[in-house]
Structures are given as C-alpha cells and as structure tokens.
Short mmCIF file of C-alpha atoms in Angstrom, two decimals:
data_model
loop_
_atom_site.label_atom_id
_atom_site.label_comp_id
_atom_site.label_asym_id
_atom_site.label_seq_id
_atom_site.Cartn_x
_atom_site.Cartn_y
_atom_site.Cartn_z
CA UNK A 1403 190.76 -37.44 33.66
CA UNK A 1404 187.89 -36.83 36.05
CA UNK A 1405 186.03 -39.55 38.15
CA UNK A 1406 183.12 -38.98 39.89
CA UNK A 1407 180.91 -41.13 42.73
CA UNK A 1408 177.46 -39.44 43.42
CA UNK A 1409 174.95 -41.62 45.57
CA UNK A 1410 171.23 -40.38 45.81
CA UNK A 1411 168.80 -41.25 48.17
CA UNK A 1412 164.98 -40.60 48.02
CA UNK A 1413 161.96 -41.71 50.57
CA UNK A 1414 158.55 -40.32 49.96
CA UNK A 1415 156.08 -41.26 52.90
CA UNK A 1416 152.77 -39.88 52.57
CA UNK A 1417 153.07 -36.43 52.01
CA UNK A 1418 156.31 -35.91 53.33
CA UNK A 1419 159.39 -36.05 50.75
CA UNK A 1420 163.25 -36.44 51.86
CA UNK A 1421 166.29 -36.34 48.94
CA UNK A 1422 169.57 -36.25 49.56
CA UNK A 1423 172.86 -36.46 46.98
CA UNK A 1424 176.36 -36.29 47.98
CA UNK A 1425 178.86 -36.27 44.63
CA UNK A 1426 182.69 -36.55 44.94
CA UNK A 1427 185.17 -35.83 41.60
CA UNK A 1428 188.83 -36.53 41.51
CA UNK A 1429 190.44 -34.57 38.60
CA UNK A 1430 193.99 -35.94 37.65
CA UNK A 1431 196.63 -34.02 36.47
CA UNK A 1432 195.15 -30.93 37.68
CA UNK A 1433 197.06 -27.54 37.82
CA UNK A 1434 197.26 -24.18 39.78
CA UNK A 1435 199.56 -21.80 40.11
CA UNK A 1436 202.62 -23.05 37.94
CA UNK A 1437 202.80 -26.06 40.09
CA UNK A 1438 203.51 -29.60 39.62
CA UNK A 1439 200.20 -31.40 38.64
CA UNK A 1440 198.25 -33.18 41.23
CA UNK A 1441 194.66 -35.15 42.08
CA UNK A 1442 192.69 -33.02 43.58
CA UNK A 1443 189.14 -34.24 44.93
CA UNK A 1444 186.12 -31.82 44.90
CA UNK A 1445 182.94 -32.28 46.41
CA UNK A 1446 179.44 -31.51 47.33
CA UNK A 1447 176.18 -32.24 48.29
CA UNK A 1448 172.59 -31.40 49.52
CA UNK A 1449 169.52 -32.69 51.94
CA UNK A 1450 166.06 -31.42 51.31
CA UNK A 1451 162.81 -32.58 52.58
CA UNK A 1452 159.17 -31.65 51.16
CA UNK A 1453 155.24 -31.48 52.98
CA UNK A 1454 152.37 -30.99 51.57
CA UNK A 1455 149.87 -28.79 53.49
CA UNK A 1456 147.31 -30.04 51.59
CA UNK A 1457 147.71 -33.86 51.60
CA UNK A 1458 149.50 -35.15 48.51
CA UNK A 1459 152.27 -36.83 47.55
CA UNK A 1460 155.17 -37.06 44.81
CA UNK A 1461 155.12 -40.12 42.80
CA UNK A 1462 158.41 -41.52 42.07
CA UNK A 1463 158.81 -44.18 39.22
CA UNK A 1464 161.05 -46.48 39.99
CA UNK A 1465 162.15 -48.02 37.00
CA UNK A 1466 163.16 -44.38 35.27
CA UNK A 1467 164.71 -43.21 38.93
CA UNK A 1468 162.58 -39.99 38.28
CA UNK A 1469 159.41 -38.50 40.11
CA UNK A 1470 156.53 -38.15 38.56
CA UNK A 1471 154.28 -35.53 38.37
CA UNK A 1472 152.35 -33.75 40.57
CA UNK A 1473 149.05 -33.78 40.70
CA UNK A 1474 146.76 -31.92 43.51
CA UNK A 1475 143.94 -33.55 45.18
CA UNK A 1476 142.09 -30.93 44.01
CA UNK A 1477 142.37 -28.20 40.86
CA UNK A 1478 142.41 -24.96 41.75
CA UNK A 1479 139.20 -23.45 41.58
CA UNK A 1480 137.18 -20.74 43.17
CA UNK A 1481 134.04 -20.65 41.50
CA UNK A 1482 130.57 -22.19 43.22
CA UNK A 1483 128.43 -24.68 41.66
CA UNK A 1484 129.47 -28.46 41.33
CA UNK A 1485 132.78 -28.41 42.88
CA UNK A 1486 133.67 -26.84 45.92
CA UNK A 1487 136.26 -24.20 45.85
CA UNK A 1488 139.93 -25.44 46.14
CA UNK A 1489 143.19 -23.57 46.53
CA UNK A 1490 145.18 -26.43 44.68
CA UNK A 1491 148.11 -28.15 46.11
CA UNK A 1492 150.43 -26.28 48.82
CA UNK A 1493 153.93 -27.73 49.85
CA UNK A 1494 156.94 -26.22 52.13
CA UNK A 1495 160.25 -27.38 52.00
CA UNK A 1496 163.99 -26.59 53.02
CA UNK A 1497 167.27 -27.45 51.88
CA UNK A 1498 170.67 -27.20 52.58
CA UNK A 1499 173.54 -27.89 50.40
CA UNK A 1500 177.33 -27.06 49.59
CA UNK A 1501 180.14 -27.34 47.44
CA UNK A 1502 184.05 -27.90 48.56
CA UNK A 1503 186.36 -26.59 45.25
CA UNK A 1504 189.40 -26.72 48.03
CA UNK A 1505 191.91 -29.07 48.02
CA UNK A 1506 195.63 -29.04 47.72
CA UNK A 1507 197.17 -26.12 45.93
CA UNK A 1508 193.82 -25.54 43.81
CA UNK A 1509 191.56 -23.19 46.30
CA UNK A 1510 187.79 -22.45 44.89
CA UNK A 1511 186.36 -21.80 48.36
CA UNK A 1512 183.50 -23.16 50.27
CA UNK A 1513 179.77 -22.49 49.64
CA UNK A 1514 176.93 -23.38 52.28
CA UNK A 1515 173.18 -22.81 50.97
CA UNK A 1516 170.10 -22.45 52.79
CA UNK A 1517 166.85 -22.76 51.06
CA UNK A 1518 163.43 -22.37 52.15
CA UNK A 1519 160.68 -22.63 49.28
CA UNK A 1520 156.93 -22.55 48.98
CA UNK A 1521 155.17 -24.44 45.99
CA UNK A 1522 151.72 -23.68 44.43
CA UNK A 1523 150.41 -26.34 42.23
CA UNK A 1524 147.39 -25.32 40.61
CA UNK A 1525 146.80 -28.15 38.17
CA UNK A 1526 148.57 -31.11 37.38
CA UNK A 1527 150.23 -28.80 34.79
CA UNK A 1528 151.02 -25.36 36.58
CA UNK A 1529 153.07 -24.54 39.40
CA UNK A 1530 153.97 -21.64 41.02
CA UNK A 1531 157.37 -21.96 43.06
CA UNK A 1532 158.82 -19.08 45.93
CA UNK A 1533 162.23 -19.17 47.39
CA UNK A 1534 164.10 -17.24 49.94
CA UNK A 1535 167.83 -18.53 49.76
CA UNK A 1536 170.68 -17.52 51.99
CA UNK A 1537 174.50 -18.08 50.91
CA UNK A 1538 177.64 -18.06 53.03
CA UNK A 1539 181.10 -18.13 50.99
CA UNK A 1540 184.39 -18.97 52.84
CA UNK A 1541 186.68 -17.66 49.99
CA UNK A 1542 190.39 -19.28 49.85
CA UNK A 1543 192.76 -16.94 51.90
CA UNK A 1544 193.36 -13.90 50.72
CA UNK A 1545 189.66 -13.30 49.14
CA UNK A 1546 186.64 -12.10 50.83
CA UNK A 1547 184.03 -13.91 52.55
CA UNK A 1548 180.53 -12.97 52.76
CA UNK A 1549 176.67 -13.44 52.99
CA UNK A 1550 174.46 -13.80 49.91
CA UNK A 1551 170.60 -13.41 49.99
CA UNK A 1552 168.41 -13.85 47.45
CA UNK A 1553 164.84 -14.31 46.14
CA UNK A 1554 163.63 -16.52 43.32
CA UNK A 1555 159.61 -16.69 42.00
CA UNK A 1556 159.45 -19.32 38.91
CA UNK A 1557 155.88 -20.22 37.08
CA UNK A 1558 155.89 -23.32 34.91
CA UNK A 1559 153.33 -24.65 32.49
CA UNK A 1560 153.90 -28.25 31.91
CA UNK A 1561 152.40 -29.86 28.65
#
C-alpha cells in the first residue's frame, strides 16, 4: 500500500507568479535487498516563481485549481499599419526542486534541480519555452555522484 500527502501552494500578484508543491509517500511492505519488509517514506518537492517582462499575468481558476491560459497584452506582430509592432508576451522564471528515494535499507539517491527558463508567448495559442537546467545526484554509497546539464527548447500550439 502507498499513501501519499502533497500540499500545493500558488499566489499570482500582478505579473509575478510563485508555486510551490511538497509530496510525501509511505510505501508499506516495501523490500530491498532480501530484507525483512519495511515503510519506507519518499519524498520531494519544488519552488518556482514566474515575471513577466512585459506586464501580464497567469489567470488561475479557482474552482478547477488550474491556471488558465495565457494571453499577451499584445499579439505578436511586426508589421506597420494599424497596430503597432509587438514582440508578444516575455516571462523569466527559476525553479528548484528535488526528490529523496532514501530511506531505510531502500537507497534511490538524492536529486537537486536547478531550472532557469525563458517563455515566448506569441498568441494566446503559441508559446515558445527555453530552459537551461542543472542536476546534482548524491547516489546511495557505493555509486557515483555527479553533475547533469542540460538544455530543453519546446514550441506548443494550443487549440
């Protein structure tokens, strides 16, 4: 059997976005190494906060527990005429976060993330997203520890 507690927490002021989660499991009757069962308790957790450059904010709905779309002050557009030109929506963030699979005889390891992203919202329907992220491992004893870096570029077309 596995239980779990996870609280969230969300505040959006003005342009600014914070979101945190923290999630704890307890697995009964869990094995390792040809020993006797045991509960073992896992756990995890992350803190982010968003800005907009550019002014907007992230709607969050309540009732669902869910944000809402984004949708730029202005479209991205470069062409003259009636509009003025507009680079769309910009927004920074950073987050860190980690996961504890140690605890009794059971020894997963340690993992701390660092995150640092750039989002490009061009419409209320595409988004361009750019991450630099930065891993640190403490294996259980006996394994190697290291640094992981990495770079992610997503584009999504919402409908």
């Amino acid at each position: 059997r596995q239980y779990t507690l996870a609280p969230e927490f969300a505040l959006v002021q003005g342009p600014l976005t914070v979101q945190a989660e923290w999630a704890g499991q307890f697995l009964t009757n869990a094995e390792a190494n040809g020993q006797a069962p045991v509960t073992a308790f896992f756990h995890g957790g992350y803190i982010e906060a968003l800005w907009f450059l550019t002014g907007e904010f992230r709607d969050y709905k309540k009732r669902d527990g869910v944000f809402g779309r984004v949708v730029p002050l202005n479209d991205y557009n470069l062409r003259s005429g009636d509009t003025s030109p507009s680079l769309g929506a910009w927004q920074i963030g950073a987050r860190f976060s980690y996961v504890n699979l140690n605890d009794k005889a059971i020894q997963g390891g340690v993992i701390y993330d660092w995150t640092f992203g750039l989002n490009w919202f061009l419409n209320a329907n595409m988004k361009f997203q750019f991450n630099y992220i930065v891993e640190h491992r403490d294996g259980p004893t006996g394994t190697p520890i290291g640094w992981i870096n990495g770079v992610g570029v997503r584009g999504a077309f919402e409908f």
